[in-house]
PDB file of C-alpha atoms in Angstrom:
ATOM      1  CA  THR R   1       0.000   0.000   0.000  1.00 68.00           C
ATOM      2  CA  GLN R   2       0.981   3.616  -0.258  1.00 80.00           C
ATOM      3  CA  ASP R   3       1.754   5.742   2.759  1.00 85.00           C
ATOM      4  CA  PRO R   4      -1.425   6.965   4.445  1.00 90.00           C
ATOM      5  CA  LEU R   5      -2.341  10.623   4.312  1.00 89.00           C
ATOM      6  CA  GLU R   6      -3.216  12.456   7.531  1.00 90.00           C
ATOM      7  CA  SER R   7      -6.873  12.085   6.518  1.00 93.00           C
ATOM      8  CA  THR R   8      -6.609   8.321   5.842  1.00 95.00           C
ATOM      9  CA  ILE R   9      -4.615   7.064   8.858  1.00 95.00           C
ATOM     10  CA  ILE R  10      -7.783   5.590  10.410  1.00 96.00           C
ATOM     11  CA  ASP R  11      -8.542   3.769   7.147  1.00 96.00           C
ATOM     12  CA  PHE R  12      -4.947   2.517   7.029  1.00 94.00           C
ATOM     13  CA  TRP R  13      -5.188   0.888  10.503  1.00 94.00           C
ATOM     14  CA  ARG R  14      -8.622  -0.532   9.637  1.00 94.00           C
ATOM     15  CA  MET R  15      -7.091  -2.193   6.560  1.00 93.00           C
ATOM     16  CA  ILE R  16      -4.159  -3.550   8.637  1.00 91.00           C
ATOM     17  CA  LEU R  17      -6.615  -5.125  11.106  1.00 90.00           C
ATOM     18  CA  GLU R  18      -9.124  -6.433   8.548  1.00 90.00           C
ATOM     19  CA  GLN R  19      -6.453  -7.961   6.293  1.00 90.00           C
ATOM     20  CA  SER R  20      -4.462  -9.462   9.216  1.00 87.00           C
ATOM     21  CA  VAL R  21      -1.252  -7.769   8.109  1.00 89.00           C
ATOM     22  CA  SER R  22       1.707  -9.022  10.131  1.00 88.00           C
ATOM     23  CA  THR R  23       4.617  -7.144   8.551  1.00 89.00           C
ATOM     24  CA  LEU R  24       4.903  -3.615   7.279  1.00 88.00           C
ATOM     25  CA  VAL R  25       8.023  -2.122   5.728  1.00 88.00           C
ATOM     26  CA  MET R  26       8.138   1.634   5.386  1.00 87.00           C
ATOM     27  CA  LEU R  27      10.482   2.993   2.719  1.00 86.00           C
ATOM     28  CA  SER R  28       9.379   6.636   2.883  1.00 82.00           C
ATOM     29  CA  GLU R  29      10.742   9.481   4.953  1.00 78.00           C
ATOM     30  CA  LEU R  30       8.682  11.094   7.694  1.00 79.00           C
ATOM     31  CA  GLY R  31       7.737  14.738   7.359  1.00 75.00           C
ATOM     32  CA  GLN R  32       5.659  17.216   5.400  1.00 73.00           C
ATOM     33  CA  GLY R  33       5.335  17.508   1.645  1.00 68.00           C
ATOM     34  CA  GLN R  34       4.430  15.240  -1.244  1.00 69.00           C
ATOM     35  CA  SER R  35       7.382  12.859  -0.897  1.00 66.00           C
ATOM     36  CA  LYS R  36       7.121  12.610   2.901  1.00 79.00           C
ATOM     37  CA  CYS R  37       4.889  10.471   5.093  1.00 86.00           C
ATOM     38  CA  PRO R  38       3.079  11.509   8.291  1.00 90.00           C
ATOM     39  CA  CYS R  39       3.870   9.508  11.417  1.00 91.00           C
ATOM     40  CA  TYR R  40       0.911   7.113  11.457  1.00 92.00           C
ATOM     41  CA  TRP R  41       1.876   4.996  14.486  1.00 93.00           C
ATOM     42  CA  PRO R  42       1.539   5.989  18.152  1.00 94.00           C
ATOM     43  CA  LYS R  43       4.417   6.819  20.494  1.00 93.00           C
ATOM     44  CA  SER R  44       2.935   4.409  23.050  1.00 96.00           C
ATOM     45  CA  GLU R  45      -0.751   3.693  22.334  1.00 96.00           C
ATOM     46  CA  GLN R  46      -3.598   5.352  20.480  1.00 97.00           C
ATOM     47  CA  MET R  47      -7.194   4.726  19.482  1.00 97.00           C
ATOM     48  CA  PHE R  48      -8.177   4.970  15.810  1.00 95.00           C
ATOM     49  CA  GLU R  49     -11.974   4.735  16.029  1.00 94.00           C
ATOM     50  CA  TYR R  50     -12.482   1.161  17.338  1.00 94.00           C
ATOM     51  CA  ILE R  51      -8.877   0.074  16.739  1.00 94.00           C
ATOM     52  CA  LYS R  52      -6.381   0.344  19.565  1.00 94.00           C
ATOM     53  CA  VAL R  53      -2.719   0.340  18.489  1.00 94.00           C
ATOM     54  CA  VAL R  54      -0.091  -0.260  21.176  1.00 94.00           C
ATOM     55  CA  LYS R  55       3.612   0.102  20.476  1.00 93.00           C
ATOM     56  CA  GLU R  56       5.353  -2.652  22.433  1.00 92.00           C
ATOM     57  CA  THR R  57       9.005  -2.218  21.503  1.00 92.00           C
ATOM     58  CA  GLU R  58      11.289  -0.076  19.400  1.00 92.00           C
ATOM     59  CA  GLU R  59      14.840  -1.082  18.519  1.00 92.00           C
ATOM     60  CA  ALA R  60      17.221   1.064  16.469  1.00 91.00           C
ATOM     61  CA  LYS R  61      19.545  -0.839  14.149  1.00 90.00           C
ATOM     62  CA  ASP R  62      22.401   0.592  12.068  1.00 90.00           C
ATOM     63  CA  SER R  63      20.236   1.750   9.178  1.00 87.00           C
ATOM     64  CA  TYR R  64      16.638   1.091  10.231  1.00 87.00           C
ATOM     65  CA  ILE R  65      14.273   0.864  13.217  1.00 89.00           C
ATOM     66  CA  VAL R  66      12.161  -2.142  14.185  1.00 90.00           C
ATOM     67  CA  ARG R  67       8.892  -1.367  15.970  1.00 91.00           C
ATOM     68  CA  ASN R  68       6.548  -4.039  17.305  1.00 91.00           C
ATOM     69  CA  PHE R  69       2.860  -3.267  17.784  1.00 92.00           C
ATOM     70  CA  ARG R  70      -0.273  -4.996  19.039  1.00 90.00           C
ATOM     71  CA  ILE R  71      -3.585  -4.151  17.434  1.00 91.00           C
ATOM     72  CA  PHE R  72      -6.894  -4.601  19.253  1.00 90.00           C
ATOM     73  CA  ASN R  73     -10.422  -4.526  17.867  1.00 91.00           C
ATOM     74  CA  THR R  74     -12.396  -2.876  20.680  1.00 91.00           C
ATOM     75  CA  ASN R  75     -15.766  -3.456  18.948  1.00 89.00           C
ATOM     76  CA  VAL R  76     -15.958  -7.093  19.967  1.00 82.00           C
ATOM     77  CA  SER R  77     -16.871  -8.428  23.397  1.00 60.00           C
ATOM     78  CA  PHE R  78     -13.562 -10.251  23.581  1.00 57.00           C
ATOM     79  CA  HIS R  79     -10.467  -8.360  22.554  1.00 54.00           C
ATOM     80  CA  SER R  80      -8.983  -9.870  19.450  1.00 53.00           C
ATOM     81  CA  CYS R  81      -5.358  -8.974  19.189  1.00 55.00           C
ATOM     82  CA  SER R  82      -2.977  -9.264  16.279  1.00 55.00           C
ATOM     83  CA  PRO R  83       0.786  -9.169  16.544  1.00 57.00           C
ATOM     84  CA  PHE R  84       2.180  -6.565  14.192  1.00 54.00           C
ATOM     85  CA  TYR R  85       5.870  -6.431  13.431  1.00 51.00           C
ATOM     86  CA  SER R  86       7.283  -3.642  11.386  1.00 52.00           C
ATOM     87  CA  CYS R  87      10.546  -2.276  10.145  1.00 49.00           C
ATOM     88  CA  LEU R  88      10.070   1.463  10.034  1.00 48.00           C
TER      89      LEU R  88
END
């Protein structure tokens, strides 16, 4: 997928949850402008409508950062949770 826009970050997380995405690799730079991507993940945890995204770990490597997230669907009576591993 393409980087989400500020106005489509909620849709982006909905797609990640609905499609059971387990790995995401970001190749864009963060920032403003057409060739930059907004920061679409939380610093610790954040709600995106009914989707709760929790950042569990962050590990800086030589040339990239690995962030691990858990994603919860809060619309169900039991909390379904998906592991989400990303290199961002």
